[in-house]
Coordinates of C-alpha atoms in Angstrom, one line a residue:
M17 CA 56.2 -13.7 14.5
S18 CA 55.8 -11.1 17.3
I19 CA 52.6 -10.6 19.3
A20 CA 52.3 -7.1 17.8
S21 CA 52.6 -8.4 14.3
N22 CA 50.0 -11.1 15.0
V23 CA 47.5 -8.6 16.5
T24 CA 48.0 -6.3 13.5
G25 CA 47.4 -9.2 11.1
Q26 CA 44.2 -10.1 13.0
C27 CA 42.9 -6.6 12.9
A28 CA 43.6 -6.3 9.2
A29 CA 41.8 -9.6 8.6
S30 CA 38.8 -8.4 10.7
A31 CA 38.6 -5.1 8.7
A32 CA 38.8 -7.0 5.5
A33 CA 36.0 -9.3 6.6
Y34 CA 33.9 -6.3 7.6
E35 CA 34.3 -4.7 4.2
I36 CA 33.4 -8.0 2.5
Q37 CA 30.2 -8.2 4.7
K38 CA 29.3 -4.6 3.8
A39 CA 29.8 -5.2 0.1
E40 CA 27.6 -8.3 0.3
Q41 CA 24.9 -6.2 2.0
R42 CA 25.1 -3.6 -0.7
T43 CA 24.6 -6.2 -3.4
E44 CA 21.9 -8.1 -1.5
K45 CA 18.7 -8.2 -3.5
K46 CA 16.0 -5.8 -2.4
T47 CA 12.4 -5.9 -3.3
R48 CA 9.7 -3.2 -3.5
V49 CA 7.7 -2.7 -0.4
Y50 CA 3.9 -2.1 -0.8
G51 CA 1.3 -0.9 1.5
Q52 CA 1.7 2.4 3.3
T53 CA 4.6 4.0 1.5
I54 CA 5.8 7.3 0.1
G55 CA 7.8 6.9 -3.1
K56 CA 9.0 3.4 -4.1
P57 CA 11.0 2.1 -1.1
Q58 CA 12.8 -1.2 -1.3
L59 CA 14.1 -3.4 1.5
S60 CA 16.3 -6.5 1.7
E61 CA 14.6 -9.7 3.1
K62 CA 16.2 -9.2 6.5
A63 CA 15.1 -5.6 6.7
Q64 CA 11.5 -6.5 5.6
K65 CA 11.3 -9.1 8.4
Y66 CA 12.6 -6.5 10.9
Y67 CA 10.2 -3.9 9.6
E68 CA 7.2 -6.2 10.2
E69 CA 8.5 -6.9 13.8
L70 CA 8.8 -3.1 14.4
K71 CA 5.2 -2.5 13.3
K72 CA 4.0 -5.2 15.6
K73 CA 6.0 -3.8 18.5
Y74 CA 4.5 -0.4 18.1
G75 CA 1.1 -1.6 17.1
D76 CA -0.7 1.6 18.2
M77 CA 1.2 3.6 15.6
D78 CA 0.8 3.7 11.8
F79 CA 4.1 3.3 10.0
I80 CA 4.7 4.8 6.5
L81 CA 7.9 3.7 4.8
V82 CA 9.6 6.5 2.8
S83 CA 12.0 6.0 -0.1
S84 CA 15.3 7.8 0.3
D85 CA 14.5 10.3 -2.5
M86 CA 11.2 11.3 -0.9
K87 CA 12.4 12.2 2.6
E88 CA 12.2 15.9 2.2
V89 CA 8.8 15.7 0.4
A90 CA 7.4 13.6 3.2
K91 CA 8.6 16.1 5.8
A92 CA 7.1 19.1 3.9
Q93 CA 3.8 17.3 3.6
A94 CA 3.7 15.5 6.9
G95 CA 0.2 16.6 7.8
K96 CA -1.2 15.1 4.7
Y97 CA -0.5 11.6 6.0
G98 CA -2.1 11.9 9.4
K99 CA -5.0 9.8 10.5
P100 CA -7.6 10.5 13.2
N101 CA -6.9 8.9 16.6
R102 CA -3.7 7.4 15.3
T103 CA 0.0 8.5 15.5
V104 CA 1.7 8.2 12.1
V105 CA 5.5 7.4 11.9
L106 CA 7.4 8.4 8.8
I107 CA 10.6 6.4 8.5
D108 CA 12.9 5.9 5.5
E109 CA 14.2 2.7 4.0
E110 CA 17.8 3.4 4.9
K111 CA 17.1 3.5 8.6
I112 CA 15.2 0.3 8.5
E113 CA 18.1 -1.4 6.7
R114 CA 20.6 -0.2 9.3
M115 CA 18.3 -1.0 12.2
A116 CA 18.0 -4.5 10.9
E117 CA 21.8 -4.9 10.9
D118 CA 23.1 -2.8 13.7
E119 CA 21.8 -3.6 17.2
S120 CA 23.0 -0.4 18.9
Y121 CA 21.5 1.7 16.1
R122 CA 18.3 -0.2 16.4
K123 CA 18.1 0.4 20.2
Q124 CA 18.8 4.1 19.6
Y125 CA 16.0 4.6 17.1
E126 CA 13.5 2.4 18.9
G127 CA 14.2 4.6 21.9
I128 CA 13.4 7.7 19.8
L129 CA 10.1 6.1 18.8
S130 CA 9.2 5.2 22.4
N131 CA 10.1 8.6 23.7
A132 CA 8.1 10.4 21.0
R133 CA 5.1 8.2 21.6
N134 CA 5.1 9.1 25.3
K135 CA 5.4 12.8 24.5
I136 CA 2.5 12.7 22.1
T137 CA 0.4 11.0 24.7
Q138 CA 1.2 13.8 27.1
M139 CA 0.5 16.4 24.4
K140 CA -2.9 15.1 23.6
E141 CA -4.0 15.6 27.2
T142 CA -2.5 19.1 27.3
L143 CA -4.0 20.2 23.9
Q144 CA -7.5 19.2 25.0
K145 CA -7.4 22.1 27.5
T146 CA -6.6 24.6 24.8
G147 CA -9.7 23.7 22.8
A148 CA -7.6 22.7 19.8
K149 CA -9.3 20.2 17.4
V150 CA -6.4 17.9 16.5
K151 CA -7.0 15.7 13.5
S152 CA -3.8 13.8 13.8
F153 CA -0.3 13.5 15.3
G154 CA 2.8 12.2 13.7
I155 CA 6.5 11.5 14.0
Q156 CA 9.3 11.7 11.5
V157 CA 12.5 9.9 12.4
N158 CA 15.4 12.2 11.3
D159 CA 19.0 11.4 10.3
N160 CA 20.6 13.1 13.2
G161 CA 19.1 10.9 15.9
T162 CA 16.1 13.1 16.7
A163 CA 12.4 13.0 15.8
T164 CA 10.2 15.8 14.4
L165 CA 6.7 15.9 15.9
F166 CA 3.8 17.3 14.0
A167 CA 0.2 18.0 14.7
T168 CA -2.6 18.7 12.2
L169 CA -5.5 20.9 13.5
E170 CA -8.9 21.8 12.2
K171 CA -9.1 25.5 11.8
G172 CA -11.7 27.3 13.8
R173 CA -15.0 28.3 12.3
E174 CA -13.8 31.9 12.2
A175 CA -10.7 31.0 10.3
Q176 CA -12.7 28.8 7.9
K177 CA -15.1 31.7 7.3
T178 CA -12.2 34.0 6.6
N179 CA -10.8 31.5 4.1
M180 CA -14.1 31.2 2.3
E181 CA -14.3 35.0 2.0
K182 CA -10.7 35.0 0.6
R183 CA -11.6 32.4 -1.9
A184 CA -14.7 34.3 -3.0
A185 CA -12.6 37.5 -3.3
R186 CA -10.0 35.7 -5.4
K187 CA -12.7 34.3 -7.7
A188 CA -14.4 37.6 -8.1
A189 CA -11.1 39.3 -8.9
Q190 CA -10.3 36.6 -11.4
R191 CA -13.6 36.9 -13.1
K192 CA -13.0 40.7 -13.4
A193 CA -9.6 40.1 -14.8
D194 CA -10.9 37.6 -17.3
R195 CA -13.5 40.1 -18.5
R196 CA -10.8 42.7 -19.0
A197 CA -8.6 40.2 -20.8
E198 CA -11.4 39.4 -23.3
K199 CA -11.5 43.1 -24.3
K200 CA -7.8 43.3 -24.9
E201 CA -6.4 42.6 -28.3
K202 CA -2.8 41.7 -27.4
A203 CA -2.3 38.0 -27.1
E204 CA 0.4 38.3 -24.3
E205 CA -2.1 40.1 -22.0
A206 CA -4.6 37.3 -22.5
L207 CA -1.8 34.7 -21.8
A208 CA -0.8 36.6 -18.6
S209 CA -4.4 36.4 -17.4
R210 CA -4.5 32.6 -18.0
R211 CA -1.3 32.2 -16.1
D212 CA -2.7 34.2 -13.2
K213 CA -5.7 31.9 -13.2
N214 CA -3.6 28.8 -13.0
R215 CA -1.8 30.3 -10.0
T216 CA -4.9 31.1 -8.1
D217 CA -6.4 27.7 -8.6
D218 CA -3.4 26.1 -6.8
V219 CA -4.4 26.5 -3.1
E220 CA -3.7 24.6 0.0
D221 CA -6.2 22.8 2.2
E222 CA -8.1 25.7 3.7
D223 CA -9.6 23.9 6.6
T224 CA -6.5 22.4 8.3
I225 CA -3.1 23.7 9.5
T226 CA -0.1 21.6 10.4
F227 CA 2.6 22.5 12.9
S228 CA 5.9 20.7 13.3
A229 CA 8.7 21.0 15.9
D230 CA 11.7 19.2 17.2
S231 CA 10.3 19.1 20.8
M232 CA 7.0 18.7 22.5
E233 CA 7.4 22.1 24.2
E234 CA 8.0 23.9 20.9
L235 CA 5.0 22.2 19.3
L236 CA 2.7 23.0 22.2
R237 CA 3.9 26.6 22.1
K238 CA 3.1 26.9 18.4
V239 CA -0.4 25.4 18.8
S240 CA -1.1 27.5 21.9
D241 CA -0.1 30.7 20.1
Y242 CA -2.3 29.7 17.2
M243 CA -5.3 29.0 19.5
F244 CA -4.7 32.3 21.3
M245 CA -4.8 34.1 18.0
Q246 CA -8.0 32.4 17.0
R247 CA -9.7 33.4 20.2
S248 CA -8.5 37.0 19.8
D249 CA -10.0 37.1 16.3
M250 CA -13.4 35.9 17.6
V251 CA -13.7 38.8 20.1
Q252 CA -12.6 41.5 17.7
T253 CA -15.1 43.8 15.9
D254 CA -15.2 43.9 12.1
E255 CA -13.5 47.3 12.2
E256 CA -10.7 46.0 14.4
K257 CA -10.1 43.1 12.0
K258 CA -9.6 45.5 9.2
V259 CA -6.7 47.2 10.9
G260 CA -3.4 45.9 9.6
Q261 CA -1.7 43.6 12.2
S262 CA 1.4 41.5 12.1
F263 CA 1.7 38.2 14.1
D264 CA 4.7 36.0 14.5
F265 CA 3.3 32.5 14.2
R266 CA 6.7 30.9 14.5
G267 CA 5.7 28.0 12.3

């Protein structure tokens, strides 16, 4: 047998062994992970052991494990999971499984976490100078080897006052619409009124706002723009605030 044939045979055997290993990993029993989770994530025994080690290594951060089917939901509602004085990390079950098996992949993503943590530390110091009242910071580890940073802020008193006025106006308009609906005989008009009521009851958290970005610089810009807008509102007269204006919040 030639050397070339021998090498080819060894490569084929290695590839076959790798495929067998991957097949065994796919069929390895996984169990439900409880605690801080989004969805119903499951991990193999090896991945669970690594996940516990990861949480200890980054003990100053709060990890939330996300099931694969809830990644987009977690991203859309990132601010909801923040905690005061703690940095939250949203990471999905697939990444933990691969990090437990692949050393180079593990180093890559642990590096992402370390880098993001350092950036958030810098950002906290910078945002203090803007007067922003940050409730929480967070990181979501993405599929493309990056991390999305997010910050949840308390809205200023002026913004909260405006939101209260908007809520009161919506309720007043709804009461007026309800009174009109009661006088109408057509069932479809009454039904439309009820549908409108259902829509207006579904509102976001009026006292906080969450910004997200793929870099510290972009996140700082978004927060700074927002704080500048808040300060501008506070020095405007009531007549000036009534004039239609358009702002690009970029977030």
